[in-house]
Amino acid sequence: MSVAELRSALDTLEEESCCSGQVRLTERLALALPDGDVGAIGDPKFVDWLLEHSEPAPYGHGTETKLDPKVRSAQRLKARDKVAVHGFDPAAILDDIAAALSPTRTLSAQLTDVIVYKKGDKFTRHKDTPRVPELIGTLVVGLPLAHTGGAFVVDDGRGPQKFDWSGAPVDQLPWVALFSDVDHEIEPVKSGARVTLVYSLHRTDQLRSDAKAKQRQELVKHAASTLSRQSAWPVLIPCGRHVIAEPEAEQPMSVDTLRGADHDIAQALLAAGLHVDVRAC
């Protein structure tokens, strides 16, 4: 088999950059602060309570953390990941998310922020910066609070996908999960308050069975295993997802710095007996 045929096999692979859904609330959702103070959905002063315990939400720019309302105007709970969420457990949807973003490994979720976007608030187009190989993406969960505007827009280069939660039922929590390096933005809120729970998604060491992923790996493994060892080397395969790399990271890097289909492809090449180097460029 030629390099061209391996390329053809890789070209048949498709990967989603985000997934979405809804979770039905079975109990009243509440947020508890470390000092024991509690705010709950349904309380007329819930948003005011959130704002009383919030601070301006910054954004990352390279290795810096900045505040600029022209880029991001929003508030976040000061307690951040110390907030206890009652009435919603991300474990209920992690398998659905893994099916799209991490077919061969299970995921864990860690709360990072509770964000409030008031009227006029927004977050311009940006992408998150993963800091560790295990961090593959972000889960954003919308709380059922009356508002208009504030649509969540995701664009992986194949056209924008817009998620407008302004009309979500009061007993549903809409959510979107996406790879960290995918461009996204929050359109300006026109009225009310848009409140979201933000979780980081981490790949675990626990294997996950997925027929589609297995078929994908077998296809690449077959193409690679029959590739003539007399072909021109090296074979360069561009990553669809960003490689997690510090500026001074040694080259080549571990296969575990890859995510999604890139990670599956590398594993299939290794299984076919090939040597795989991962390099940031």
mmCIF file with all atom_site columns, N, CA and C in Angstrom, residues 174-222:
data_model
loop_
_atom_site.group_PDB
_atom_site.id
_atom_site.type_symbol
_atom_site.label_atom_id
_atom_site.label_alt_id
_atom_site.label_comp_id
_atom_site.label_asym_id
_atom_site.label_entity_id
_atom_site.label_seq_id
_atom_site.pdbx_PDB_ins_code
_atom_site.Cartn_x
_atom_site.Cartn_y
_atom_site.Cartn_z
_atom_site.occupancy
_atom_site.B_iso_or_equiv
_atom_site.pdbx_formal_charge
_atom_site.auth_seq_id
_atom_site.auth_comp_id
_atom_site.auth_asym_id
_atom_site.auth_atom_id
_atom_site.pdbx_PDB_model_num
ATOM 1   N N  . PRO A 1 174 ? -29.665 22.880 29.231 1.00 0.00 ? 174 PRO A N  1
ATOM 2   C CA . PRO A 1 174 ? -28.990 22.674 27.956 1.00 0.00 ? 174 PRO A CA 1
ATOM 3   C C  . PRO A 1 174 ? -27.479 22.698 28.152 1.00 0.00 ? 174 PRO A C  1
ATOM 4   N N  . TRP A 1 175 ? -26.762 21.941 27.328 1.00 0.00 ? 175 TRP A N  1
ATOM 5   C CA . TRP A 1 175 ? -25.308 21.904 27.469 1.00 0.00 ? 175 TRP A CA 1
ATOM 6   C C  . TRP A 1 175 ? -24.626 21.772 26.116 1.00 0.00 ? 175 TRP A C  1
ATOM 7   N N  . VAL A 1 176 ? -23.384 22.219 26.073 1.00 0.00 ? 176 VAL A N  1
ATOM 8   C CA . VAL A 1 176 ? -22.512 22.048 24.913 1.00 0.00 ? 176 VAL A CA 1
ATOM 9   C C  . VAL A 1 176 ? -21.134 21.648 25.421 1.00 0.00 ? 176 VAL A C  1
ATOM 10  N N  . ALA A 1 177 ? -20.531 20.655 24.787 1.00 0.00 ? 177 ALA A N  1
ATOM 11  C CA . ALA A 1 177 ? -19.156 20.261 25.078 1.00 0.00 ? 177 ALA A CA 1
ATOM 12  C C  . ALA A 1 177 ? -18.342 20.411 23.801 1.00 0.00 ? 177 ALA A C  1
ATOM 13  N N  . LEU A 1 178 ? -17.132 20.924 23.913 1.00 0.00 ? 178 LEU A N  1
ATOM 14  C CA . LEU A 1 178 ? -16.317 21.169 22.730 1.00 0.00 ? 178 LEU A CA 1
ATOM 15  C C  . LEU A 1 178 ? -14.845 20.992 23.052 1.00 0.00 ? 178 LEU A C  1
ATOM 16  N N  . PHE A 1 179 ? -14.066 20.686 22.006 1.00 0.00 ? 179 PHE A N  1
ATOM 17  C CA . PHE A 1 179 ? -12.621 20.666 22.163 1.00 0.00 ? 179 PHE A CA 1
ATOM 18  C C  . PHE A 1 179 ? -12.150 22.075 22.506 1.00 0.00 ? 179 PHE A C  1
ATOM 19  N N  . SER A 1 180 ? -11.135 22.173 23.357 1.00 0.00 ? 180 SER A N  1
ATOM 20  C CA . SER A 1 180 ? -10.689 23.471 23.852 1.00 0.00 ? 180 SER A CA 1
ATOM 21  C C  . SER A 1 180 ? -10.211 24.398 22.744 1.00 0.00 ? 180 SER A C  1
ATOM 22  N N  . ASP A 1 181 ? -9.615  23.838 21.695 1.00 0.00 ? 181 ASP A N  1
ATOM 23  C CA . ASP A 1 181 ? -9.001  24.688 20.680 1.00 0.00 ? 181 ASP A CA 1
ATOM 24  C C  . ASP A 1 181 ? -9.962  25.109 19.576 1.00 0.00 ? 181 ASP A C  1
ATOM 25  N N  . VAL A 1 182 ? -11.248 24.867 19.750 1.00 0.00 ? 182 VAL A N  1
ATOM 26  C CA . VAL A 1 182 ? -12.245 25.276 18.756 1.00 0.00 ? 182 VAL A CA 1
ATOM 27  C C  . VAL A 1 182 ? -12.710 26.700 19.061 1.00 0.00 ? 182 VAL A C  1
ATOM 28  N N  . ASP A 1 183 ? -12.755 27.543 18.040 1.00 0.00 ? 183 ASP A N  1
ATOM 29  C CA . ASP A 1 183 ? -13.206 28.921 18.221 1.00 0.00 ? 183 ASP A CA 1
ATOM 30  C C  . ASP A 1 183 ? -14.654 28.958 18.707 1.00 0.00 ? 183 ASP A C  1
ATOM 31  N N  . HIS A 1 184 ? -14.918 29.842 19.667 1.00 0.00 ? 184 HIS A N  1
ATOM 32  C CA . HIS A 1 184 ? -16.290 30.016 20.147 1.00 0.00 ? 184 HIS A CA 1
ATOM 33  C C  . HIS A 1 184 ? -16.457 31.420 20.713 1.00 0.00 ? 184 HIS A C  1
ATOM 34  N N  . GLU A 1 185 ? -17.705 31.836 20.838 1.00 0.00 ? 185 GLU A N  1
ATOM 35  C CA . GLU A 1 185 ? -17.995 33.170 21.358 1.00 0.00 ? 185 GLU A CA 1
ATOM 36  C C  . GLU A 1 185 ? -19.370 33.180 22.020 1.00 0.00 ? 185 GLU A C  1
ATOM 37  N N  . ILE A 1 186 ? -19.598 34.194 22.849 1.00 0.00 ? 186 ILE A N  1
ATOM 38  C CA . ILE A 1 186 ? -20.900 34.431 23.458 1.00 0.00 ? 186 ILE A CA 1
ATOM 39  C C  . ILE A 1 186 ? -21.424 35.744 22.900 1.00 0.00 ? 186 ILE A C  1
ATOM 40  N N  . GLU A 1 187 ? -22.534 35.685 22.175 1.00 0.00 ? 187 GLU A N  1
ATOM 41  C CA . GLU A 1 187 ? -23.108 36.905 21.625 1.00 0.00 ? 187 GLU A CA 1
ATOM 42  C C  . GLU A 1 187 ? -23.682 37.770 22.749 1.00 0.00 ? 187 GLU A C  1
ATOM 43  N N  . PRO A 1 188 ? -23.809 39.085 22.538 1.00 0.00 ? 188 PRO A N  1
ATOM 44  C CA . PRO A 1 188 ? -24.309 39.978 23.588 1.00 0.00 ? 188 PRO A CA 1
ATOM 45  C C  . PRO A 1 188 ? -25.680 39.553 24.114 1.00 0.00 ? 188 PRO A C  1
ATOM 46  N N  . VAL A 1 189 ? -25.819 39.600 25.427 1.00 0.00 ? 189 VAL A N  1
ATOM 47  C CA . VAL A 1 189 ? -27.106 39.327 26.071 1.00 0.00 ? 189 VAL A CA 1
ATOM 48  C C  . VAL A 1 189 ? -27.992 40.555 25.900 1.00 0.00 ? 189 VAL A C  1
ATOM 49  N N  . LYS A 1 190 ? -29.221 40.349 25.462 1.00 0.00 ? 190 LYS A N  1
ATOM 50  C CA . LYS A 1 190 ? -30.130 41.464 25.194 1.00 0.00 ? 190 LYS A CA 1
ATOM 51  C C  . LYS A 1 190 ? -30.992 41.814 26.401 1.00 0.00 ? 190 LYS A C  1
ATOM 52  N N  . SER A 1 191 ? -31.337 40.814 27.200 1.00 0.00 ? 191 SER A N  1
ATOM 53  C CA . SER A 1 191 ? -32.130 41.060 28.407 1.00 0.00 ? 191 SER A CA 1
ATOM 54  C C  . SER A 1 191 ? -31.955 39.901 29.370 1.00 0.00 ? 191 SER A C  1
ATOM 55  N N  . GLY A 1 192 ? -32.256 40.143 30.647 1.00 0.00 ? 192 GLY A N  1
ATOM 56  C CA . GLY A 1 192 ? -32.143 39.096 31.645 1.00 0.00 ? 192 GLY A CA 1
ATOM 57  C C  . GLY A 1 192 ? -30.698 38.765 31.971 1.00 0.00 ? 192 GLY A C  1
ATOM 58  N N  . ALA A 1 193 ? -30.467 37.533 32.382 1.00 0.00 ? 193 ALA A N  1
ATOM 59  C CA . ALA A 1 193 ? -29.121 37.083 32.751 1.00 0.00 ? 193 ALA A CA 1
ATOM 60  C C  . ALA A 1 193 ? -28.893 35.664 32.253 1.00 0.00 ? 193 ALA A C  1
ATOM 61  N N  . ARG A 1 194 ? -27.772 35.466 31.594 1.00 0.00 ? 194 ARG A N  1
ATOM 62  C CA . ARG A 1 194 ? -27.362 34.145 31.115 1.00 0.00 ? 194 ARG A CA 1
ATOM 63  C C  . ARG A 1 194 ? -26.326 33.607 32.101 1.00 0.00 ? 194 ARG A C  1
ATOM 64  N N  . VAL A 1 195 ? -26.658 32.508 32.777 1.00 0.00 ? 195 VAL A N  1
ATOM 65  C CA . VAL A 1 195 ? -25.774 31.937 33.797 1.00 0.00 ? 195 VAL A CA 1
ATOM 66  C C  . VAL A 1 195 ? -25.376 30.524 33.377 1.00 0.00 ? 195 VAL A C  1
ATOM 67  N N  . THR A 1 196 ? -24.091 30.230 33.453 1.00 0.00 ? 196 THR A N  1
ATOM 68  C CA . THR A 1 196 ? -23.609 28.913 33.028 1.00 0.00 ? 196 THR A CA 1
ATOM 69  C C  . THR A 1 196 ? -22.656 28.312 34.054 1.00 0.00 ? 196 THR A C  1
ATOM 70  N N  . LEU A 1 197 ? -22.686 26.989 34.116 1.00 0.00 ? 197 LEU A N  1
ATOM 71  C CA . LEU A 1 197 ? -21.683 26.218 34.841 1.00 0.00 ? 197 LEU A CA 1
ATOM 72  C C  . LEU A 1 197 ? -20.637 25.791 33.820 1.00 0.00 ? 197 LEU A C  1
ATOM 73  N N  . VAL A 1 198 ? -19.365 25.987 34.130 1.00 0.00 ? 198 VAL A N  1
ATOM 74  C CA . VAL A 1 198 ? -18.293 25.641 33.198 1.00 0.00 ? 198 VAL A CA 1
ATOM 75  C C  . VAL A 1 198 ? -17.417 24.563 33.827 1.00 0.00 ? 198 VAL A C  1
ATOM 76  N N  . TYR A 1 199 ? -17.255 23.464 33.088 1.00 0.00 ? 199 TYR A N  1
ATOM 77  C CA . TYR A 1 199 ? -16.452 22.335 33.564 1.00 0.00 ? 199 TYR A CA 1
ATOM 78  C C  . TYR A 1 199 ? -15.297 22.080 32.600 1.00 0.00 ? 199 TYR A C  1
ATOM 79  N N  . SER A 1 200 ? -14.161 21.692 33.134 1.00 0.00 ? 200 SER A N  1
ATOM 80  C CA . SER A 1 200 ? -13.069 21.203 32.294 1.00 0.00 ? 200 SER A CA 1
ATOM 81  C C  . SER A 1 200 ? -13.234 19.698 32.127 1.00 0.00 ? 200 SER A C  1
ATOM 82  N N  . LEU A 1 201 ? -12.966 19.218 30.927 1.00 0.00 ? 201 LEU A N  1
ATOM 83  C CA . LEU A 1 201 ? -13.110 17.796 30.603 1.00 0.00 ? 201 LEU A CA 1
ATOM 84  C C  . LEU A 1 201 ? -11.734 17.156 30.490 1.00 0.00 ? 201 LEU A C  1
ATOM 85  N N  . HIS A 1 202 ? -11.525 16.098 31.262 1.00 0.00 ? 202 HIS A N  1
ATOM 86  C CA . HIS A 1 202 ? -10.224 15.445 31.305 1.00 0.00 ? 202 HIS A CA 1
ATOM 87  C C  . HIS A 1 202 ? -10.337 13.996 30.838 1.00 0.00 ? 202 HIS A C  1
ATOM 88  N N  . ARG A 1 203 ? -9.377  13.575 30.024 1.00 0.00 ? 203 ARG A N  1
ATOM 89  C CA . ARG A 1 203 ? -9.310  12.186 29.583 1.00 0.00 ? 203 ARG A CA 1
ATOM 90  C C  . ARG A 1 203 ? -8.699  11.338 30.695 1.00 0.00 ? 203 ARG A C  1
ATOM 91  N N  . THR A 1 204 ? -9.339  10.209 31.007 1.00 0.00 ? 204 THR A N  1
ATOM 92  C CA . THR A 1 204 ? -8.831  9.323  32.055 1.00 0.00 ? 204 THR A CA 1
ATOM 93  C C  . THR A 1 204 ? -8.067  8.156  31.427 1.00 0.00 ? 204 THR A C  1
ATOM 94  N N  . ASP A 1 205 ? -7.519  7.301  32.270 1.00 0.00 ? 205 ASP A N  1
ATOM 95  C CA . ASP A 1 205 ? -6.811  6.110  31.790 1.00 0.00 ? 205 ASP A CA 1
ATOM 96  C C  . ASP A 1 205 ? -7.754  4.937  31.554 1.00 0.00 ? 205 ASP A C  1
ATOM 97  N N  . GLN A 1 206 ? -9.021  5.092  31.909 1.00 0.00 ? 206 GLN A N  1
ATOM 98  C CA . GLN A 1 206 ? -9.986  3.998  31.761 1.00 0.00 ? 206 GLN A CA 1
ATOM 99  C C  . GLN A 1 206 ? -10.431 3.878  30.309 1.00 0.00 ? 206 GLN A C  1
ATOM 100 N N  . LEU A 1 207 ? -10.260 2.685  29.746 1.00 0.00 ? 207 LEU A N  1
ATOM 101 C CA . LEU A 1 207 ? -10.622 2.461  28.352 1.00 0.00 ? 207 LEU A CA 1
ATOM 102 C C  . LEU A 1 207 ? -12.136 2.449  28.181 1.00 0.00 ? 207 LEU A C  1
ATOM 103 N N  . ARG A 1 208 ? -12.559 2.833  26.989 1.00 0.00 ? 208 ARG A N  1
ATOM 104 C CA . ARG A 1 208 ? -13.980 2.889  26.660 1.00 0.00 ? 208 ARG A CA 1
ATOM 105 C C  . ARG A 1 208 ? -14.199 2.142  25.350 1.00 0.00 ? 208 ARG A C  1
ATOM 106 N N  . SER A 1 209 ? -15.233 1.328  25.289 1.00 0.00 ? 209 SER A N  1
ATOM 107 C CA . SER A 1 209 ? -15.539 0.566  24.079 1.00 0.00 ? 209 SER A CA 1
ATOM 108 C C  . SER A 1 209 ? -16.444 1.384  23.172 1.00 0.00 ? 209 SER A C  1
ATOM 109 N N  . ASP A 1 210 ? -16.020 1.550  21.928 1.00 0.00 ? 210 ASP A N  1
ATOM 110 C CA . ASP A 1 210 ? -16.797 2.332  20.973 1.00 0.00 ? 210 ASP A CA 1
ATOM 111 C C  . ASP A 1 210 ? -16.608 1.725  19.589 1.00 0.00 ? 210 ASP A C  1
ATOM 112 N N  . ALA A 1 211 ? -17.682 1.230  19.002 1.00 0.00 ? 211 ALA A N  1
ATOM 113 C CA . ALA A 1 211 ? -17.599 0.523  17.721 1.00 0.00 ? 211 ALA A CA 1
ATOM 114 C C  . ALA A 1 211 ? -17.057 1.418  16.614 1.00 0.00 ? 211 ALA A C  1
ATOM 115 N N  . LYS A 1 212 ? -17.487 2.674  16.581 1.00 0.00 ? 212 LYS A N  1
ATOM 116 C CA . LYS A 1 212 ? -17.044 3.595  15.535 1.00 0.00 ? 212 LYS A CA 1
ATOM 117 C C  . LYS A 1 212 ? -15.552 3.872  15.657 1.00 0.00 ? 212 LYS A C  1
ATOM 118 N N  . ALA A 1 213 ? -15.089 4.088  16.879 1.00 0.00 ? 213 ALA A N  1
ATOM 119 C CA . ALA A 1 213 ? -13.666 4.351  17.089 1.00 0.00 ? 213 ALA A CA 1
ATOM 120 C C  . ALA A 1 213 ? -12.830 3.123  16.742 1.00 0.00 ? 213 ALA A C  1
ATOM 121 N N  . LYS A 1 214 ? -13.332 1.935  17.107 1.00 0.00 ? 214 LYS A N  1
ATOM 122 C CA . LYS A 1 214 ? -12.609 0.707  16.793 1.00 0.00 ? 214 LYS A CA 1
ATOM 123 C C  . LYS A 1 214 ? -12.493 0.524  15.287 1.00 0.00 ? 214 LYS A C  1
ATOM 124 N N  . GLN A 1 215 ? -13.566 0.806  14.566 1.00 0.00 ? 215 GLN A N  1
ATOM 125 C CA . GLN A 1 215 ? -13.535 0.696  13.107 1.00 0.00 ? 215 GLN A CA 1
ATOM 126 C C  . GLN A 1 215 ? -12.530 1.678  12.522 1.00 0.00 ? 215 GLN A C  1
ATOM 127 N N  . ARG A 1 216 ? -12.491 2.893  13.096 1.00 0.00 ? 216 ARG A N  1
ATOM 128 C CA . ARG A 1 216 ? -11.559 3.914  12.625 1.00 0.00 ? 216 ARG A CA 1
ATOM 129 C C  . ARG A 1 216 ? -10.119 3.464  12.833 1.00 0.00 ? 216 ARG A C  1
ATOM 130 N N  . GLN A 1 217 ? -9.836  2.908  14.003 1.00 0.00 ? 217 GLN A N  1
ATOM 131 C CA . GLN A 1 217 ? -8.482  2.462  14.288 1.00 0.00 ? 217 GLN A CA 1
ATOM 132 C C  . GLN A 1 217 ? -8.080  1.284  13.411 1.00 0.00 ? 217 GLN A C  1
ATOM 133 N N  . GLU A 1 218 ? -9.008  0.361  13.176 1.00 0.00 ? 218 GLU A N  1
ATOM 134 C CA . GLU A 1 218 ? -8.702  -0.801 12.343 1.00 0.00 ? 218 GLU A CA 1
ATOM 135 C C  . GLU A 1 218 ? -8.414  -0.380 10.908 1.00 0.00 ? 218 GLU A C  1
ATOM 136 N N  . LEU A 1 219 ? -9.146  0.625  10.422 1.00 0.00 ? 219 LEU A N  1
ATOM 137 C CA . LEU A 1 219 ? -8.934  1.121  9.064  1.00 0.00 ? 219 LEU A CA 1
ATOM 138 C C  . LEU A 1 219 ? -7.530  1.694  8.922  1.00 0.00 ? 219 LEU A C  1
ATOM 139 N N  . VAL A 1 220 ? -7.135  2.523  9.867  1.00 0.00 ? 220 VAL A N  1
ATOM 140 C CA . VAL A 1 220 ? -5.808  3.132  9.813  1.00 0.00 ? 220 VAL A CA 1
ATOM 141 C C  . VAL A 1 220 ? -4.724  2.079  10.038 1.00 0.00 ? 220 VAL A C  1
ATOM 142 N N  . LYS A 1 221 ? -4.967  1.171  10.978 1.00 0.00 ? 221 LYS A N  1
ATOM 143 C CA . LYS A 1 221 ? -3.984  0.126  11.264 1.00 0.00 ? 221 LYS A CA 1
ATOM 144 C C  . LYS A 1 221 ? -3.731  -0.729 10.036 1.00 0.00 ? 221 LYS A C  1
ATOM 145 N N  . HIS A 1 222 ? -4.801  -1.100 9.328  1.00 0.00 ? 222 HIS A N  1
ATOM 146 C CA . HIS A 1 222 ? -4.649  -1.916 8.124  1.00 0.00 ? 222 HIS A CA 1
ATOM 147 C C  . HIS A 1 222 ? -3.869  -1.164 7.058  1.00 0.00 ? 222 HIS A C  1
#
